[in-house]
mmCIF file of C-alpha atoms in Angstrom:
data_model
loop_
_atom_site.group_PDB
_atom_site.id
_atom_site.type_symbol
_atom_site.label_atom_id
_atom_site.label_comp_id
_atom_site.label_asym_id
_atom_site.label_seq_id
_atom_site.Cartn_x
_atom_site.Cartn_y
_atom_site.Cartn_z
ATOM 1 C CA UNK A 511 118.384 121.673 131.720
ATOM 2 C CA UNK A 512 119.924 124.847 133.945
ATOM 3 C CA UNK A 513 119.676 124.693 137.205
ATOM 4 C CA UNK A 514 121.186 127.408 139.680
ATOM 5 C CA UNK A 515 121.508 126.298 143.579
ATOM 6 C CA UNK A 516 123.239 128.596 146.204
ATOM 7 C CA UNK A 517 126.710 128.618 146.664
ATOM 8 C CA UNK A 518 128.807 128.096 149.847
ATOM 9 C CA UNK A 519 131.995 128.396 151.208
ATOM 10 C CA UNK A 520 133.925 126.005 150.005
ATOM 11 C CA UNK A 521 136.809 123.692 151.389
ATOM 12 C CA UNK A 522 139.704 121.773 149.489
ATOM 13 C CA UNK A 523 139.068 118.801 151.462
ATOM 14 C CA UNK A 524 140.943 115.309 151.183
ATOM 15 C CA UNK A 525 138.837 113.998 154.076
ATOM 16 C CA UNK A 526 139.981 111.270 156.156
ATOM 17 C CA UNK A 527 141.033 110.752 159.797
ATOM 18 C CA UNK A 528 142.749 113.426 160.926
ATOM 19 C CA UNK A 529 145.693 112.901 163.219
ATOM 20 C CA UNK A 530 147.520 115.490 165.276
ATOM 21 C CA UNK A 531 151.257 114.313 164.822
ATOM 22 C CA UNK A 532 153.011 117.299 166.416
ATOM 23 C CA UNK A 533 152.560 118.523 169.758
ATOM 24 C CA UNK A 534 150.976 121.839 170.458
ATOM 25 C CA UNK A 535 153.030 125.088 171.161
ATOM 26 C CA UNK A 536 151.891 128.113 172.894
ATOM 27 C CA UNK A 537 149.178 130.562 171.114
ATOM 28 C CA UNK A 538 150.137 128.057 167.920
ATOM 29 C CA UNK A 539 147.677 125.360 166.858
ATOM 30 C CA UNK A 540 149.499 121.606 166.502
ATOM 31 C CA UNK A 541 149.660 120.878 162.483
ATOM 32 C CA UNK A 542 146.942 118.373 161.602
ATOM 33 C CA UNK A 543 147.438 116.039 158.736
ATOM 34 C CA UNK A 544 144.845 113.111 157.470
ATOM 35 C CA UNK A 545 145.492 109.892 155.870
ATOM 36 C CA UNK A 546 144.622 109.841 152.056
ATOM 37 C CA UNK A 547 144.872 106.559 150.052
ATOM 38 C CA UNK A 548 147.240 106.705 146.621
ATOM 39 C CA UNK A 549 146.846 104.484 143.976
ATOM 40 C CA UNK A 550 149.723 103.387 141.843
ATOM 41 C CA UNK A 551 149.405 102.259 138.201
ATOM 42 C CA UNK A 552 150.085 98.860 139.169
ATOM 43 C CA UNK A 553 147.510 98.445 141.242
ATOM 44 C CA UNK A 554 148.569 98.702 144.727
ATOM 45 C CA UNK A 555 147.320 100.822 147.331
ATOM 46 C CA UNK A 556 148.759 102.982 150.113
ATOM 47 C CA UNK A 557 147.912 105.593 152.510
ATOM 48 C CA UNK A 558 149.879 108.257 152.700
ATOM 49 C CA UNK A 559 149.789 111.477 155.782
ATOM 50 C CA UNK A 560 148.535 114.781 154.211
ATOM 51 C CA UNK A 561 148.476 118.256 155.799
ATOM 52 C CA UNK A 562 144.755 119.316 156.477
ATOM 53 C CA UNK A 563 144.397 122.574 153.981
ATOM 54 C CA UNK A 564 142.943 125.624 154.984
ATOM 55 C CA UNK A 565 139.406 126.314 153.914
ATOM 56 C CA UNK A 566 139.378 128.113 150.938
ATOM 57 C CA UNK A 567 136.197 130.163 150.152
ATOM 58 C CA UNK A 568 134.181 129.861 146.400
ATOM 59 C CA UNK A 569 133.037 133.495 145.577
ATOM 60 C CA UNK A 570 130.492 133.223 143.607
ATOM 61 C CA UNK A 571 126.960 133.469 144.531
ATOM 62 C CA UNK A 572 125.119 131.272 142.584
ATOM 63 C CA UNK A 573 126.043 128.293 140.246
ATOM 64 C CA UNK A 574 124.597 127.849 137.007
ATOM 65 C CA UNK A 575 125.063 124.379 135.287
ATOM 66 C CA UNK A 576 123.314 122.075 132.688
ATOM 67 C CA UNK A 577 122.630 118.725 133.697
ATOM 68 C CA UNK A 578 123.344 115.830 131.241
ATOM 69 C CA UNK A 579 121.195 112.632 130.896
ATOM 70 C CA UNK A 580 123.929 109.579 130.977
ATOM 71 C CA UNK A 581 121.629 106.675 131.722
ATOM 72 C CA UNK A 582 117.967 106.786 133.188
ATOM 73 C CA UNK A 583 115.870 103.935 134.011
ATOM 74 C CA UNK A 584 112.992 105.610 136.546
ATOM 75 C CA UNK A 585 112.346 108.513 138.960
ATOM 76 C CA UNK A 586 115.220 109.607 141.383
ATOM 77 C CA UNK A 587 112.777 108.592 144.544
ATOM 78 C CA UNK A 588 113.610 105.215 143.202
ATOM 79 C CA UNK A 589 117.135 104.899 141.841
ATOM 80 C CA UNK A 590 120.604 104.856 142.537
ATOM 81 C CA UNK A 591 121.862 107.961 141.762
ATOM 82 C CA UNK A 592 125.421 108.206 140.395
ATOM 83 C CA UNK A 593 126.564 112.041 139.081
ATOM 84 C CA UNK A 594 129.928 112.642 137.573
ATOM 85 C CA UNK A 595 130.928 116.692 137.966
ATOM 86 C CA UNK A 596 134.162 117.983 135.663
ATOM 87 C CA UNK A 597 136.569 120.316 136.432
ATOM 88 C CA UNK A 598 139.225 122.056 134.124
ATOM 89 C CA UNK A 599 136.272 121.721 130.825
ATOM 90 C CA UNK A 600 135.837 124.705 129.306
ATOM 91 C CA UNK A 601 133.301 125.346 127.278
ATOM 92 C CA UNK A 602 134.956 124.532 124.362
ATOM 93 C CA UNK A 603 136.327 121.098 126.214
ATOM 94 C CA UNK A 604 132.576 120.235 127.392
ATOM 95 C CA UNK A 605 132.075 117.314 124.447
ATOM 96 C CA UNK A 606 135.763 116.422 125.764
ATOM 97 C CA UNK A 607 134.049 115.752 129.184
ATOM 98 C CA UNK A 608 131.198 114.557 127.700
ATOM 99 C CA UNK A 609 133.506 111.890 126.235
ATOM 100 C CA UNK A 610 135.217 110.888 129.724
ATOM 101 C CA UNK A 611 132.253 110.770 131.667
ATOM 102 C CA UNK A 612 130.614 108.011 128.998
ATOM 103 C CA UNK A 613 134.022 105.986 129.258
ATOM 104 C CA UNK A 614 133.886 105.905 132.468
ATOM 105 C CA UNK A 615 130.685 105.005 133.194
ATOM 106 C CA UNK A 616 130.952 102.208 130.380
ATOM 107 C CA UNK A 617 134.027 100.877 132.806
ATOM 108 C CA UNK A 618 131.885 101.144 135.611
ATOM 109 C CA UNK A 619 128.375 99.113 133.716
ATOM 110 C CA UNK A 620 130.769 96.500 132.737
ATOM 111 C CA UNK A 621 131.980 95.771 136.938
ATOM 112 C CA UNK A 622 129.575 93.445 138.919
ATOM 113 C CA UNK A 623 127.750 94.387 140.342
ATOM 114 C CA UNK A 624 126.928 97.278 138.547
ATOM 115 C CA UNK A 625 126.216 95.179 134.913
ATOM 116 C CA UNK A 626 123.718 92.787 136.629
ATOM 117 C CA UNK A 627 122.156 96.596 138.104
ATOM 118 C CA UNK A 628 121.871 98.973 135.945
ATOM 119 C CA UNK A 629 118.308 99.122 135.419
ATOM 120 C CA UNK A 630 118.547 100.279 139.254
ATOM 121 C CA UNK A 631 120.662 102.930 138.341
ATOM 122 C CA UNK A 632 120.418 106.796 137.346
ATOM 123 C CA UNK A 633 123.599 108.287 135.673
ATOM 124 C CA UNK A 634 123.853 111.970 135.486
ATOM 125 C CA UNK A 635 126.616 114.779 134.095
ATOM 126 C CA UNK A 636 127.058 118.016 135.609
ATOM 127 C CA UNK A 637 128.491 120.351 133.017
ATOM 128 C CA UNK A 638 130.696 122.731 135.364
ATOM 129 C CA UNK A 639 132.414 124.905 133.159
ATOM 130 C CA UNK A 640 135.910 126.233 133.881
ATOM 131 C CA UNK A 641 137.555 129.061 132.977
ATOM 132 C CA UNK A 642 140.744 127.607 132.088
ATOM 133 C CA UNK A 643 141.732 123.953 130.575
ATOM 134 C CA UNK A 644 143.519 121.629 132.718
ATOM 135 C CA UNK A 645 144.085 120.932 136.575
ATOM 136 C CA UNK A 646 146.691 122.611 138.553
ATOM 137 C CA UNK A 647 150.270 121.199 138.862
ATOM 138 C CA UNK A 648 149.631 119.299 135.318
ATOM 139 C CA UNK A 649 152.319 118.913 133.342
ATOM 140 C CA UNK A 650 154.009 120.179 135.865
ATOM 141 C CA UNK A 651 153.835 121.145 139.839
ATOM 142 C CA UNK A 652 153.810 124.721 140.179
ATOM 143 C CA UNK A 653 151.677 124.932 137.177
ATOM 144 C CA UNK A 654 147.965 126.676 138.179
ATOM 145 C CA UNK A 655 144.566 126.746 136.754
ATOM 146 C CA UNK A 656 141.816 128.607 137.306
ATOM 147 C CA UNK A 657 139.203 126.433 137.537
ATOM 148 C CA UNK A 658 135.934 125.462 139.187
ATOM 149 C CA UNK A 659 136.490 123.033 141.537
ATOM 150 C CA UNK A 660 140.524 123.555 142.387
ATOM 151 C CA UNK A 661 141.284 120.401 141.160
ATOM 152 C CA UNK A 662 145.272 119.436 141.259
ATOM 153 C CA UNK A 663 148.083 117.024 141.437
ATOM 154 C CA UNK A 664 150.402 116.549 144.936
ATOM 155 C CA UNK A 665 147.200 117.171 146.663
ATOM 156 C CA UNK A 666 147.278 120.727 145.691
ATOM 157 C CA UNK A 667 150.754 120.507 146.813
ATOM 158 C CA UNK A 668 150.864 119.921 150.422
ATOM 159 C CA UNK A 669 151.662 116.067 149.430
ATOM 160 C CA UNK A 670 154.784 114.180 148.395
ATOM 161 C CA UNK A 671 153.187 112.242 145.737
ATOM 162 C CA UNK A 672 152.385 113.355 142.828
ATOM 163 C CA UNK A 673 149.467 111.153 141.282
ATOM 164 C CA UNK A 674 147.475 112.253 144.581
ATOM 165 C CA UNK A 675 144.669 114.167 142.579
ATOM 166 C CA UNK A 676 142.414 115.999 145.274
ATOM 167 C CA UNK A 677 139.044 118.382 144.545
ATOM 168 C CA UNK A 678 137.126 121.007 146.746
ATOM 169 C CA UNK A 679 134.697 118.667 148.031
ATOM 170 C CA UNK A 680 132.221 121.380 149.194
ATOM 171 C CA UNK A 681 132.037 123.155 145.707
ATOM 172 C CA UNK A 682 131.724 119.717 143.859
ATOM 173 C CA UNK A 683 128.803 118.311 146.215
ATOM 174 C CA UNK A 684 127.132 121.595 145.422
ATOM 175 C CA UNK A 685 127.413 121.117 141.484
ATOM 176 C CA UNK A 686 126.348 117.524 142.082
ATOM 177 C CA UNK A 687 123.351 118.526 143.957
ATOM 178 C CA UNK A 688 121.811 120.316 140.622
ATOM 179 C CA UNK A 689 121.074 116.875 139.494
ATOM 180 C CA UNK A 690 117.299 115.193 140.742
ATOM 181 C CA UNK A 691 119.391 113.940 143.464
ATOM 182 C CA UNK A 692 123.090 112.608 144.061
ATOM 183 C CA UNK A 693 123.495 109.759 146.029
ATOM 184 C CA UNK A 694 127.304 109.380 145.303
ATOM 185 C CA UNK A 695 129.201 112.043 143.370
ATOM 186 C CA UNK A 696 132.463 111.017 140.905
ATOM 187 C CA UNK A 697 135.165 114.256 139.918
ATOM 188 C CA UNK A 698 136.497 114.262 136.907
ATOM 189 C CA UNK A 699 139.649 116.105 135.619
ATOM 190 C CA UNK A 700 140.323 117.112 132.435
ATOM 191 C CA UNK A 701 143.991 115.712 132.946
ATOM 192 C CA UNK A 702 145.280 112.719 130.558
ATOM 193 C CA UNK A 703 147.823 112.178 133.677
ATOM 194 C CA UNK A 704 147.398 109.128 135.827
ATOM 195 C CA UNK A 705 145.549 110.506 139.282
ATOM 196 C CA UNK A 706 143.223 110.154 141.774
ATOM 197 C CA UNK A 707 141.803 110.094 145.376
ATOM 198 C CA UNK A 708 139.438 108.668 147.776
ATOM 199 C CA UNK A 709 136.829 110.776 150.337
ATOM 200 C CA UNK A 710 133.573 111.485 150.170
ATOM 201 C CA UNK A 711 133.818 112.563 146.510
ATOM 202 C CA UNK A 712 136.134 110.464 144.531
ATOM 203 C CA UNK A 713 138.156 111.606 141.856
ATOM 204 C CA UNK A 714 139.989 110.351 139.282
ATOM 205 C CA UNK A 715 141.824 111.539 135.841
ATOM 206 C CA UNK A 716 138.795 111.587 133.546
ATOM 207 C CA UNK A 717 141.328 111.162 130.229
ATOM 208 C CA UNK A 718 143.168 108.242 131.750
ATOM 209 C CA UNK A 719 141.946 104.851 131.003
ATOM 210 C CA UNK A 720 143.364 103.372 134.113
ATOM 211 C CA UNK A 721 142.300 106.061 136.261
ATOM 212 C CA UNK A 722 138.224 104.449 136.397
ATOM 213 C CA UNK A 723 139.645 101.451 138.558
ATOM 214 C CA UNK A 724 140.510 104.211 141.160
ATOM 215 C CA UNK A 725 136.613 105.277 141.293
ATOM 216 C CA UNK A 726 135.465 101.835 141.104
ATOM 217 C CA UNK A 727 137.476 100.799 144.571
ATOM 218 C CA UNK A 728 136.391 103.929 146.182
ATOM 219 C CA UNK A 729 132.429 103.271 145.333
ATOM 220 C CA UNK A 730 133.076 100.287 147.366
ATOM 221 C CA UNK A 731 133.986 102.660 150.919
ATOM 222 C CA UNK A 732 131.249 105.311 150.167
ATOM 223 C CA UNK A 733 128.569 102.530 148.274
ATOM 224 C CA UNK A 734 129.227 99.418 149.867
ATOM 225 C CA UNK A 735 130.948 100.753 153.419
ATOM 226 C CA UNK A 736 133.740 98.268 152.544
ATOM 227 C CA UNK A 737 136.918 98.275 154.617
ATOM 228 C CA UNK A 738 140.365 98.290 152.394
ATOM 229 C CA UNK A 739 141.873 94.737 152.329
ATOM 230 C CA UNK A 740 145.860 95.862 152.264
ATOM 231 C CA UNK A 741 147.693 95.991 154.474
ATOM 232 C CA UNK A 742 151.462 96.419 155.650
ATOM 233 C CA UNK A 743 153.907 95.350 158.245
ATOM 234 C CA UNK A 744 153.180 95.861 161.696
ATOM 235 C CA UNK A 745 151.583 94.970 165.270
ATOM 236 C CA UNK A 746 148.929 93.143 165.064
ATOM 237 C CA UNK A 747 145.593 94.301 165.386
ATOM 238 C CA UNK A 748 143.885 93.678 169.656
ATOM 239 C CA UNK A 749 140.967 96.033 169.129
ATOM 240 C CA UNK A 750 137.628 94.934 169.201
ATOM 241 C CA UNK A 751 135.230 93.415 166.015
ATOM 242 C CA UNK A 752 134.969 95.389 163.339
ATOM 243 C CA UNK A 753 131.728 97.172 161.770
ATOM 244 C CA UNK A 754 132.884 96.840 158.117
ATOM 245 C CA UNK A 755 131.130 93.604 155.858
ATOM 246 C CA UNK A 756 134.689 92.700 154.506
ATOM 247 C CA UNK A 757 137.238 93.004 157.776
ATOM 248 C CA UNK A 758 136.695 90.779 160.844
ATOM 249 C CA UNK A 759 138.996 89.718 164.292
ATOM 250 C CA UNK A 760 136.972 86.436 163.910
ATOM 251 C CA UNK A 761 138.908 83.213 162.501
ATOM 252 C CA UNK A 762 136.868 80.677 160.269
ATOM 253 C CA UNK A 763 136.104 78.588 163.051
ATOM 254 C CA UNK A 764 134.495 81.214 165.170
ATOM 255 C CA UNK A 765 132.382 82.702 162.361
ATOM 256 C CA UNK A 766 131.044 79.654 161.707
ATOM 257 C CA UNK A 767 130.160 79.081 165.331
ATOM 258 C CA UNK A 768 129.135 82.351 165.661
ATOM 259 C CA UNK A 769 127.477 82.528 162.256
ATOM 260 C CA UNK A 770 128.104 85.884 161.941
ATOM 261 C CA UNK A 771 130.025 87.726 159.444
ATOM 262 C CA UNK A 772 130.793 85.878 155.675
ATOM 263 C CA UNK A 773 130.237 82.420 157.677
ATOM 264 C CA UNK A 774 127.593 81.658 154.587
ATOM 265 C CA UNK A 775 129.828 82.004 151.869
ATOM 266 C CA UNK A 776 132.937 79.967 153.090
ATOM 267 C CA UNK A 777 134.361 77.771 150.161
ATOM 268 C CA UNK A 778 132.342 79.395 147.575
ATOM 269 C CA UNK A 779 134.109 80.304 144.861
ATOM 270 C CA UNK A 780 134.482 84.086 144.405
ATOM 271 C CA UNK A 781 134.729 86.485 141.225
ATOM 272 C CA UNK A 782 138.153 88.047 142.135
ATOM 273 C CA UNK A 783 140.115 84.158 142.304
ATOM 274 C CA UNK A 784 140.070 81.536 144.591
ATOM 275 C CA UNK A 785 136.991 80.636 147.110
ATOM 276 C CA UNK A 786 136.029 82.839 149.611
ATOM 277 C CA UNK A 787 137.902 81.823 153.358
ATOM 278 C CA UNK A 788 139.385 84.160 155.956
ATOM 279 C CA UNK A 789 142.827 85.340 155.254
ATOM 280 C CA UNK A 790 145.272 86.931 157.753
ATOM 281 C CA UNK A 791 145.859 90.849 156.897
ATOM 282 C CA UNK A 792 143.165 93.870 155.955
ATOM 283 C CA UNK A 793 142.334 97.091 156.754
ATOM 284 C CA UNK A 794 146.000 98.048 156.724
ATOM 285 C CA UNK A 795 146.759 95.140 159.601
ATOM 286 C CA UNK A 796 149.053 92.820 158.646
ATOM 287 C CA UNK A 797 148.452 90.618 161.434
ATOM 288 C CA UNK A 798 144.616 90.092 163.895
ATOM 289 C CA UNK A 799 142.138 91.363 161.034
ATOM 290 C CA UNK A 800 140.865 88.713 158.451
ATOM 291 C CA UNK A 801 139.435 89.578 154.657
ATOM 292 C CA UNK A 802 137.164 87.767 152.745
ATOM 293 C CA UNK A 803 139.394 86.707 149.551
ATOM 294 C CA UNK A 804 143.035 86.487 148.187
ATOM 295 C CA UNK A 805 142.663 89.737 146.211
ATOM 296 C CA UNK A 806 139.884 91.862 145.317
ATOM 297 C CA UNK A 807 139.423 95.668 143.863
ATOM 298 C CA UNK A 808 139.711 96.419 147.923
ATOM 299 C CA UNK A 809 143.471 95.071 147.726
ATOM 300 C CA UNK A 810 144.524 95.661 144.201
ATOM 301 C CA UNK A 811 142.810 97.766 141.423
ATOM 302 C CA UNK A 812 141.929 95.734 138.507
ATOM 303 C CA UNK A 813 140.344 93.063 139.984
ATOM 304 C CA UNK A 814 136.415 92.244 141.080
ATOM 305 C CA UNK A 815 134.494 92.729 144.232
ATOM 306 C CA UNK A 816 134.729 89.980 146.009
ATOM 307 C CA UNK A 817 131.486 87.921 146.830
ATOM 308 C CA UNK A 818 130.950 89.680 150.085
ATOM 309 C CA UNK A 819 131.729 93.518 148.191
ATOM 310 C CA UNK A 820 129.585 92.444 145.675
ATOM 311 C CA UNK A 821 126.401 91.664 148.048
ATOM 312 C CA UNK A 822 127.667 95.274 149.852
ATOM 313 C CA UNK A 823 127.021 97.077 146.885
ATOM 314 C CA UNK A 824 124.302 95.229 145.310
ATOM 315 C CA UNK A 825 122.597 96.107 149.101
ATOM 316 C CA UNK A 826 123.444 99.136 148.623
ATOM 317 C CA UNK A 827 121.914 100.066 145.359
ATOM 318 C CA UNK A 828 118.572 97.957 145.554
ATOM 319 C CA UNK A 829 117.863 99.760 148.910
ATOM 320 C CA UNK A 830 117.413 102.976 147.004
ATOM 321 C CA UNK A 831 115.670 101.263 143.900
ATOM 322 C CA UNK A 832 112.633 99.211 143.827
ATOM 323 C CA UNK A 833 113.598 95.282 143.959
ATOM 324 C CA UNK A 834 113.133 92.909 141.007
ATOM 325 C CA UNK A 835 110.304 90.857 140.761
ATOM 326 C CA UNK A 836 112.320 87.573 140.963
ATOM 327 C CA UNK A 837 114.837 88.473 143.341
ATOM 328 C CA UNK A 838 115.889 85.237 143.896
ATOM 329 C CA UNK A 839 117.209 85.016 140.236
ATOM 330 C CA UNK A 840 118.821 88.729 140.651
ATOM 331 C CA UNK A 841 121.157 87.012 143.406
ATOM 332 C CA UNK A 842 122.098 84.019 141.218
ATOM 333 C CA UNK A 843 123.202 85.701 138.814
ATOM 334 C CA UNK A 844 125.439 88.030 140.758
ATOM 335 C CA UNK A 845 126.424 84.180 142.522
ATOM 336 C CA UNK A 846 125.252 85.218 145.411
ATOM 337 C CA UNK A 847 122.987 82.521 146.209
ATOM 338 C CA UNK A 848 123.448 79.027 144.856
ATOM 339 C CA UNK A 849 122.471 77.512 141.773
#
């Protein structure tokens, strides 16, 4: 199917908190920069400062797209909604995307707990057309493409690392909204080079096979509302409790007097190793903010969700989509009840 929908202007946005680290000169604005998480191809995580870009307009008036069946259980009103947009396809590279979007959504059916879900989910491709191949600064910085969506390595250059892969945000939400409905939106590249980024609309290198374990982690901040679990050297944490399922000031003892937080699932054993318990460092703290588990996909790509992600996005999903008959079972499977 075609469908058209208005455009607007447009922003190449890595969106995260902002911070003002210079101080403000007459009739000059201070330089604001955000925080943008990198993901290296042995799994670890960072966050690394980025200058906030200026907006950058999309000209055209209307955008013109076909939509893509990927997987479709039900109506929209009562599914998930995942949609995967491309940039850097031509026309001649759309079966290429076609390709990448399939292999990455196989990746994604095979994580818990999307494979215990996916008769709750709707999968859709947006077939954005580009008018040249490739992102910008791929193979090499410097290197631009005129494409749909301004995808491009460095952050479009205004980072220092290079696998930092970031997308207008504003132009690819209004591709994604072509589909029934979009309830979380996945950018593609047409880049073979390891890449990605997290925000609102994560993207990742849609012709490299590790590049799917950067979506999966980030589906856990925009599904699930999970905090990250790294964390670095540092003072420790004194601020108040924290609002995220998976990060908490509380020590074992007080959650279960409390009974608030993971306080049920203490000594279960949990999909990503181990049992779940509450271990010092998360959300970037080394020190005064517990996790859930050793090491999940929130810590370290390649590994699961960790029994209290898993419930997250599980929540997440069946609160869009009509619950199974024998819920009870659902949650046993996904060990999320007992046996």
């Amino acid at each position: 199917m075609l469908r058209p929908f208005a455009a607007l202007a447009g922003a190449l946005s890595c969106t995260a908190l902002v911070l003002s680290l210079s101080q403000p000169v007459a009739d000059a604005a201070p330089q604001q920069f955000e925080l943008r998480e990198v993901f290296s191809p042995d799994g670890t995580i960072s966050k690394v400062k980025v200058p906030v870009l200026p907006d950058l307009p999309k000209a055209a008036d209307e955008i013109l797209a076909q939509i893509g069946i990927v997987h479709e259980t039900g109506p929209s009103t009562e599914r998930f909604d995942l949609v995967f947009v491309g940039d850097g396809y031509t026309a001649a590279d759309l079966p290429t995307y076609e390709r990448h979007v399939r292999e990455k959504w196989t990746e994604l059916a095979q994580v818990e707990p999307f494979k215990s879900l996916t008769g709750h989910l709707n999968v859709w491709r947006v077939d954005v057309v580009s008018t040249d191949s490739g992102v910008d600064h791929d193979p090499a910085q410097g290197v631009r493409k005129d494409t749909a969506l301004d995808m491009g390595f460095w952050c479009q250059g205004s980072s220092g690392t290079e696998r930092l892969l970031c997308v207008n945000e504003t132009a690819a939400k209004q591709y994604a909204a072509l589909a029934p409905q979009a309830d979380q939106v996945i950018a593609l590249g047409n880049t073979a080079k390891y890449g990605g980024a997290g925000g609102p609309v994560a993207t990742a290198a849609g012709g490299n096979a590790q590049a799917g374990q950067i979506a999966i982690h980030e589906l856990g901040h925009s599904m699930g509302g999970l905090a990250d679990e790294y964390f670095s050297p540092g003072d420790p944490y004194t601020g108040p409790e924290l609002t995220e399922p998976n990060a908490s000031v509380l020590t074992e003892a007080q959650m279960r007097e409390q009974r608030v937080k993971w306080h049920s699932l203490i000594g279960q054993p949990t999909p990503d190793g181990g049992v779940i318990g509450v271990y010092e460092g998360g959300k970037y703290q080394e020190r005064g903010i517990f996790r859930p588990s050793q090491d999940s996909i929130m810590r370290t790509l390649g590994r699961e969700f960790n029994l209290i992600g898993r419930k997250a996005m599980a929540d997440a999903i069946l609160a869009k989509s009509q619950p199974p008959a024998d819920l009870a079972a659902l949650l046993r499977q996904l060990r999320l009840l007992p046996n």
